[in-house]
GROMACS .gro file of C-alpha atoms in nm:
model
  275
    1UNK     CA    1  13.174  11.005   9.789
    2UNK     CA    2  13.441  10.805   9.947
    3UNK     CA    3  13.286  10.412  10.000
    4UNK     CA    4  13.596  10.299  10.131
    5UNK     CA    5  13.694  10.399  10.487
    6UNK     CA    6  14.014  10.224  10.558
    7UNK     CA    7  14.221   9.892  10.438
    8UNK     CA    8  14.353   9.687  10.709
    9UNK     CA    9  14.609   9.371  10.643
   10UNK     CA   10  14.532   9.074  10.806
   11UNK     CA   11  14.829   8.978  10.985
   12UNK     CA   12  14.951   8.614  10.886
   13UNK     CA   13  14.733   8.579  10.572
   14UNK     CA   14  14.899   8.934  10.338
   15UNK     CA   15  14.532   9.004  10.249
   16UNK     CA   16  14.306   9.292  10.315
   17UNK     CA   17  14.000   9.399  10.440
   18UNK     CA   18  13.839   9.667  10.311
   19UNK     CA   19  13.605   9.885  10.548
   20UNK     CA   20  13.309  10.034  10.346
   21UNK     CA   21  13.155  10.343  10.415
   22UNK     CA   22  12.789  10.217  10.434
   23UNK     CA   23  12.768   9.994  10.654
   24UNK     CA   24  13.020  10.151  10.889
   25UNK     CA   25  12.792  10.474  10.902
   26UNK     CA   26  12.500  10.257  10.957
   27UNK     CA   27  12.666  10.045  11.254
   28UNK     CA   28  12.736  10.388  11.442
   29UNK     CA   29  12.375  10.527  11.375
   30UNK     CA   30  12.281  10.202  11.565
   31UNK     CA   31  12.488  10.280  11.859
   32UNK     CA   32  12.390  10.649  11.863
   33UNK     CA   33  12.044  10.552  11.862
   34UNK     CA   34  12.092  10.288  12.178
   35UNK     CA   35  12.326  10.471  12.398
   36UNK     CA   36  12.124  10.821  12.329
   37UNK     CA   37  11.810  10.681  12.365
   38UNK     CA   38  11.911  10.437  12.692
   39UNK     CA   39  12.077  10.756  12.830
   40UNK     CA   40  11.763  10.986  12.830
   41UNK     CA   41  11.562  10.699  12.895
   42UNK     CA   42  11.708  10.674  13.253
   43UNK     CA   43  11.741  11.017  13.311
   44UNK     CA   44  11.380  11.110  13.238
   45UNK     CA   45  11.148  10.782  13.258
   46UNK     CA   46  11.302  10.485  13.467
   47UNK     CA   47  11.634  10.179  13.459
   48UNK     CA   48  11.757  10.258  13.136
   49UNK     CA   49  11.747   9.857  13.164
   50UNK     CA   50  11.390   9.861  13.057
   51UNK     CA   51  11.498  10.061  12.765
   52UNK     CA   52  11.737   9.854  12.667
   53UNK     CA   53  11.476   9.550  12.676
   54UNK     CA   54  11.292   9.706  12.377
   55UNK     CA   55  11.617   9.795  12.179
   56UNK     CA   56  11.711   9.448  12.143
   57UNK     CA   57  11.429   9.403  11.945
   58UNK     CA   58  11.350   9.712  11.808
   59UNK     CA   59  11.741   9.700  11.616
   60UNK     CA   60  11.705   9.396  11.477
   61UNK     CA   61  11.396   9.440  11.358
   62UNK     CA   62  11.492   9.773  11.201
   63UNK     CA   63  11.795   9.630  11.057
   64UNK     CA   64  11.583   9.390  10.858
   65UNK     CA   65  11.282   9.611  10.740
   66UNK     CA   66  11.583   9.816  10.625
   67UNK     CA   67  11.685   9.569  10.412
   68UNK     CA   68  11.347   9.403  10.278
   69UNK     CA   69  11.217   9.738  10.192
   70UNK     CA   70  11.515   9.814  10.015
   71UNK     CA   71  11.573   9.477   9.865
   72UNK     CA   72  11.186   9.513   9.731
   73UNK     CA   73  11.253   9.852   9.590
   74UNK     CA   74  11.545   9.737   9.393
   75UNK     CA   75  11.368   9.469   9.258
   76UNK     CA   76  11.644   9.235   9.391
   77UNK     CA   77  11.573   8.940   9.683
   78UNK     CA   78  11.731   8.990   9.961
   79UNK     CA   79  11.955   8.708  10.035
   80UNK     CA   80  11.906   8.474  10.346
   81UNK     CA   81  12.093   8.638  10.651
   82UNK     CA   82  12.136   8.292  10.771
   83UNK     CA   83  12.318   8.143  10.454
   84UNK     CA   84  12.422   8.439  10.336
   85UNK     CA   85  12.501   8.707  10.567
   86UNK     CA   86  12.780   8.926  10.417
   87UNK     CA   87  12.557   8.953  10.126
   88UNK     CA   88  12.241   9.017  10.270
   89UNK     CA   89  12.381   9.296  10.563
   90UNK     CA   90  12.587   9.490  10.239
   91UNK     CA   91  12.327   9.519  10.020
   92UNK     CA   92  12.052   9.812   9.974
   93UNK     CA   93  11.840   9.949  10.275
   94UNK     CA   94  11.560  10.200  10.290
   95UNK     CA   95  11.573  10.399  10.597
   96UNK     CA   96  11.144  10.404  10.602
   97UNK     CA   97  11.149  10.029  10.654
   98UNK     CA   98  11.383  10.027  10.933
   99UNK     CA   99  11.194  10.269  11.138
  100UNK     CA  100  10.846  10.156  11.041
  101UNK     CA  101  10.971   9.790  11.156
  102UNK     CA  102  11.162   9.947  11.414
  103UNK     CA  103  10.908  10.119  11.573
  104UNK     CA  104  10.634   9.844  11.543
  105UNK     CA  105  10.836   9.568  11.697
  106UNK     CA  106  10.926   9.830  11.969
  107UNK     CA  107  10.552   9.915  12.058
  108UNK     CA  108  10.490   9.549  12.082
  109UNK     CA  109  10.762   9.534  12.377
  110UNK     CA  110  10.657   9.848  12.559
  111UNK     CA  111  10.290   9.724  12.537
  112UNK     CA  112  10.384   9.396  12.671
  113UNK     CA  113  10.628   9.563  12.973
  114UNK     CA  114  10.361   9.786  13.008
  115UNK     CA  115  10.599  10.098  12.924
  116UNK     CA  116  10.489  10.450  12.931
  117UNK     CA  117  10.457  10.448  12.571
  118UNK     CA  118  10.494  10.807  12.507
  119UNK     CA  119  10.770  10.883  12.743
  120UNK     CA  120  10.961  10.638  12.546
  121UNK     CA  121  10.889  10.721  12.211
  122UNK     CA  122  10.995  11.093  12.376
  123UNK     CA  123  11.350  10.898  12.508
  124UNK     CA  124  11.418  10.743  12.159
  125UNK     CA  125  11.306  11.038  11.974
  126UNK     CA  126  11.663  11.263  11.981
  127UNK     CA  127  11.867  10.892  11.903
  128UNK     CA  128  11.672  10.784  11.633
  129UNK     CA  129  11.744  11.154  11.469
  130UNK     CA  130  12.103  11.105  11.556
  131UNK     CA  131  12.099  10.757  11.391
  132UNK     CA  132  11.944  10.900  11.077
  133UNK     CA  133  12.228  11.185  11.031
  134UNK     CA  134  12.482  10.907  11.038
  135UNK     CA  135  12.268  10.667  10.747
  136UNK     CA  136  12.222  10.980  10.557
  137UNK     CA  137  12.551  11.010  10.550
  138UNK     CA  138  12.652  10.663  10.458
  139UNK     CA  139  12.420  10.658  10.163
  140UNK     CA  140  12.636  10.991  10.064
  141UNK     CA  141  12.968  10.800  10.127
  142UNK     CA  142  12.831  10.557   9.944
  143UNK     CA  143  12.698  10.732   9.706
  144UNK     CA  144  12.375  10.586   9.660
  145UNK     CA  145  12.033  10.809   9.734
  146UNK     CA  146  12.185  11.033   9.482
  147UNK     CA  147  12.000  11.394   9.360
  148UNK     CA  148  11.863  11.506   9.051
  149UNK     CA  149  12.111  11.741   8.788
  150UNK     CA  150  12.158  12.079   8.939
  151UNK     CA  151  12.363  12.418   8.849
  152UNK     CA  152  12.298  12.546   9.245
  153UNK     CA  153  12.617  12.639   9.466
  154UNK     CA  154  12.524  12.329   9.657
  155UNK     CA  155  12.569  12.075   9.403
  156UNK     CA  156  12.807  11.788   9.424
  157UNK     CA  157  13.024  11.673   9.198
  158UNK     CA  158  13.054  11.239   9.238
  159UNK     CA  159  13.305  11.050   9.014
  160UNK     CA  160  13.218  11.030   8.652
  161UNK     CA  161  13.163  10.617   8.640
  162UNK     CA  162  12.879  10.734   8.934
  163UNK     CA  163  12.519  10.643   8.779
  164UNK     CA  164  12.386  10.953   8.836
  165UNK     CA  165  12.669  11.146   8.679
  166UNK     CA  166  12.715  10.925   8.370
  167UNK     CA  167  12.345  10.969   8.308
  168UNK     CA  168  12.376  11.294   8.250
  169UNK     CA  169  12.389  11.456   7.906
  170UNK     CA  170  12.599  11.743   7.715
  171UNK     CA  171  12.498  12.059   7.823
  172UNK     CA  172  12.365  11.974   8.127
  173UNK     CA  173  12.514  12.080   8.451
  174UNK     CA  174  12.814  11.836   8.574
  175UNK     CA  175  12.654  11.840   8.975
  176UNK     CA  176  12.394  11.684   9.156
  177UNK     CA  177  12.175  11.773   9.443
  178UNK     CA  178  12.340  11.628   9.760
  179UNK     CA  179  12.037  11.503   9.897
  180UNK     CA  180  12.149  11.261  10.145
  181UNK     CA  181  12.362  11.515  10.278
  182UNK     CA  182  12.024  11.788  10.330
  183UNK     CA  183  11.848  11.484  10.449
  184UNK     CA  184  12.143  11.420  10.744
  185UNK     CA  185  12.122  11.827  10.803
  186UNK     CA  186  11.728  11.757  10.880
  187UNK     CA  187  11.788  11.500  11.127
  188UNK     CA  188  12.109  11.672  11.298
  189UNK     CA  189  11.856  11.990  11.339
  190UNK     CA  190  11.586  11.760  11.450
  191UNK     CA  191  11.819  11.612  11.692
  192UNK     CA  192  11.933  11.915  11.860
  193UNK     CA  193  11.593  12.109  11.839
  194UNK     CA  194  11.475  11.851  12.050
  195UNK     CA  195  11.729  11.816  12.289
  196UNK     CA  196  11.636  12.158  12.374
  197UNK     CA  197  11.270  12.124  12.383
  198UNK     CA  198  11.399  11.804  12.666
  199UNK     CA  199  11.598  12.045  12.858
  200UNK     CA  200  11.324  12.278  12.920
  201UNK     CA  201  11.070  12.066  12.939
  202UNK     CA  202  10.866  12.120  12.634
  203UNK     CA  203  10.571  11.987  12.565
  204UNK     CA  204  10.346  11.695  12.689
  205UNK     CA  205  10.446  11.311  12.680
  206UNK     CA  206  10.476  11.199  12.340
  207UNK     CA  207  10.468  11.554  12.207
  208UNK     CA  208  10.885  11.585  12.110
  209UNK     CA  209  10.797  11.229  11.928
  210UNK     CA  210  10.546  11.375  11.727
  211UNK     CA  211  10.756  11.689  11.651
  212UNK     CA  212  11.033  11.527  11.541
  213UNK     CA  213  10.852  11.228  11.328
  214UNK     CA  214  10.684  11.526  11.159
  215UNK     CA  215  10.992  11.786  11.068
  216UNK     CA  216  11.136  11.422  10.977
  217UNK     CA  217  10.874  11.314  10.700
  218UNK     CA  218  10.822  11.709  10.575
  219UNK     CA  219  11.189  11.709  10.490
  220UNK     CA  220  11.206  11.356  10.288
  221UNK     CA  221  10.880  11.443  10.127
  222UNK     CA  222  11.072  11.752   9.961
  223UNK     CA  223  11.396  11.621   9.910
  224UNK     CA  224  11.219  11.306   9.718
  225UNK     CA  225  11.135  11.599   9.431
  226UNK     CA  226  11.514  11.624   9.437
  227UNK     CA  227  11.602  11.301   9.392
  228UNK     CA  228  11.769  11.171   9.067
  229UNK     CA  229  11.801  10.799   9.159
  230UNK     CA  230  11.475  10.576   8.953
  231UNK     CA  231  11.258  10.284   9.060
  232UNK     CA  232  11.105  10.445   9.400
  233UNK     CA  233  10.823  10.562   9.207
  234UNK     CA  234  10.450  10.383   9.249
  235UNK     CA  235  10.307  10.460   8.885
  236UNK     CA  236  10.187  10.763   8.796
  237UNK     CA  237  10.206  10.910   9.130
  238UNK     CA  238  10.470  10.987   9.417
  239UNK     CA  239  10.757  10.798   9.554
  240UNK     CA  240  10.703  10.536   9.790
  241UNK     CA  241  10.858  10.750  10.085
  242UNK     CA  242  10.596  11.037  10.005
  243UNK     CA  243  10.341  10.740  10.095
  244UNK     CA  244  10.507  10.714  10.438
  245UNK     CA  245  10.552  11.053  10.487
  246UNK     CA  246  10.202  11.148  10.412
  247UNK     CA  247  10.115  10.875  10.626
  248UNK     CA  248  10.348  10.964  10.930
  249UNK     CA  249  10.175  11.340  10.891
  250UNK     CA  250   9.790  11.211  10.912
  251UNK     CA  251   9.910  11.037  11.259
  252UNK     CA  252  10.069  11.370  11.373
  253UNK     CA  253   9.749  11.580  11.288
  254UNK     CA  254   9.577  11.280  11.468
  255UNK     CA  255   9.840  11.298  11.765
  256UNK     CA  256   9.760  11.709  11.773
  257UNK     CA  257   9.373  11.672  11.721
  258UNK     CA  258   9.340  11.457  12.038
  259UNK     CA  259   9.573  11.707  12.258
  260UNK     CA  260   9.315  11.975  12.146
  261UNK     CA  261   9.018  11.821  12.194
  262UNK     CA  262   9.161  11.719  12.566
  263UNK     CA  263   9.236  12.075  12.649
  264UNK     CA  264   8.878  12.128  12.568
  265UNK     CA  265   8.783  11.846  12.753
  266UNK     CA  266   8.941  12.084  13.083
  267UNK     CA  267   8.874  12.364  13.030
  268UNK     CA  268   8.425  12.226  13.044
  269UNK     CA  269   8.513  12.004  13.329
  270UNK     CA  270   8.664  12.295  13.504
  271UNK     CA  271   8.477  12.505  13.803
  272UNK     CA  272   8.359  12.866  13.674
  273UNK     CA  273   8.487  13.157  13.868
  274UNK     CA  274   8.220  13.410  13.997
  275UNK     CA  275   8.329  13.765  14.068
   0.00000   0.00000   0.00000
């Protein structure tokens, strides 16, 4: 946990400015996600300009589903970005509303161009993995998106005014899970594993998407049973990111079901060989 980056004087004035760990993490995930993704986008599919048409609506609108969803789950407004915009870009974000907004606002655009859909969810695929790694690990330089109480080699110790350590009682064991940092692992894996399946040419259009959204939501729905941090919980049941995840799944199996069923399609439609 270190929230602050670096203090810089202001010349003139003898105050500071402090540089916080969150949103600094979460400003370079955006620019890993728009130079990876423009960069692949105009190697693979056409002018990266066309890319970069979506992006500059996809980001913003991924910036603030970040911050309803988060603002909702705290139980805390949001405050108006217009009126109040230091508040409202520095307070709590959930990573499933900025790619759910993300990625509706940017199917709008590509409809509307008339994109290849898939090939661009296939461009922005390794840069949105790249973007997560650097959120995760805001959220663990933050130290927010903390784990549950754990004795495991791979437990953390955070400072002892952190809420997840001072909730902690005698006896138990003085770590937590690190579960933003085996959530940025996840996406750093996803983003190289399909970086390879790009460079040899892996899979259908829209199939590295699908890959990747799915290795994505298996991982959060386990770490969520590691997760010590409260009020993310629908009643009685799972976490509100299990929802997504679950949900993200169903559209892979759908994704997968209609490959199969067009293979089968081919292989009817296709001549029969006599000896």
């Amino acid at each position: 946990m270190y929230p602050i980056l670096w203090t810089m004087r202001i010349p003139f004035d003898g105050g500071f400015v402090d540089f916080e760990a969150y949103p600094v993490m979460h400003l370079l995930a955006f620019l890993a996600l728009l130079v990876v993704t423009l960069r692949i986008y105009g190697r693979d599919v056409g002018p990266s300009s066309q890319a970069l048409d979506v992006m500059l609506v996809a980001l913003p609108a991924g910036m603030l589903g970040a911050r309803y969803l988060g603002a909702w789950a705290s139980g805390k407004p949001a405050p108006n970005p217009f009126t109040a915009p230091l508040a409202f870009w520095t307070g709590n974000r959930w990573a499933y509303g900025g790619l759910v907004a993300g990625f509706l606002a940017a199917l709008v655009v590509v409809l509307v161009r008339r994109l290849p859909l898939a090939r661009f969810l296939d461009a922005s695929a390794p840069g949105l993995a790249l973007g997560a790694c650097f959120c995760r690990l805001g959220c663990f330089l933050g130290g927010c998106c903390w784990g549950a109480p754990t004795d495991s080699v791979l437990g953390v110790q955070f400072p002892a005014d952190h809420p997840g350590m001072g909730a902690l009682r005698e006896g138990d064991p003085h770590a937590l899970h690190p579960t933003q940092l085996y959530l940025a692992a996840s996406s750093l894996g996803v983003f190289v594993l399909l970086l390879a399946l790009r460079r040899r040419g892996v899979g259908r259009p829209g199939d590295r998407f699908a890959l990747g959204a799915a290795v994505y939501a298996a991982t959060v729905f386990v770490v969520e049973l590691l997760r010590g941090d409260g009020g993310r919980h629908i009643p009685g049941t799972v976490t509100l990111s299990q929802v997504i995840s679950l949900g993200v799944g169903m559209l892979v199996l759908g994704h997968v079901a209609r490959r199969l069923a067009g293979r089968v399609a081919e292989r009817r439609r296709a001549p029969v060989a006599f000896a």
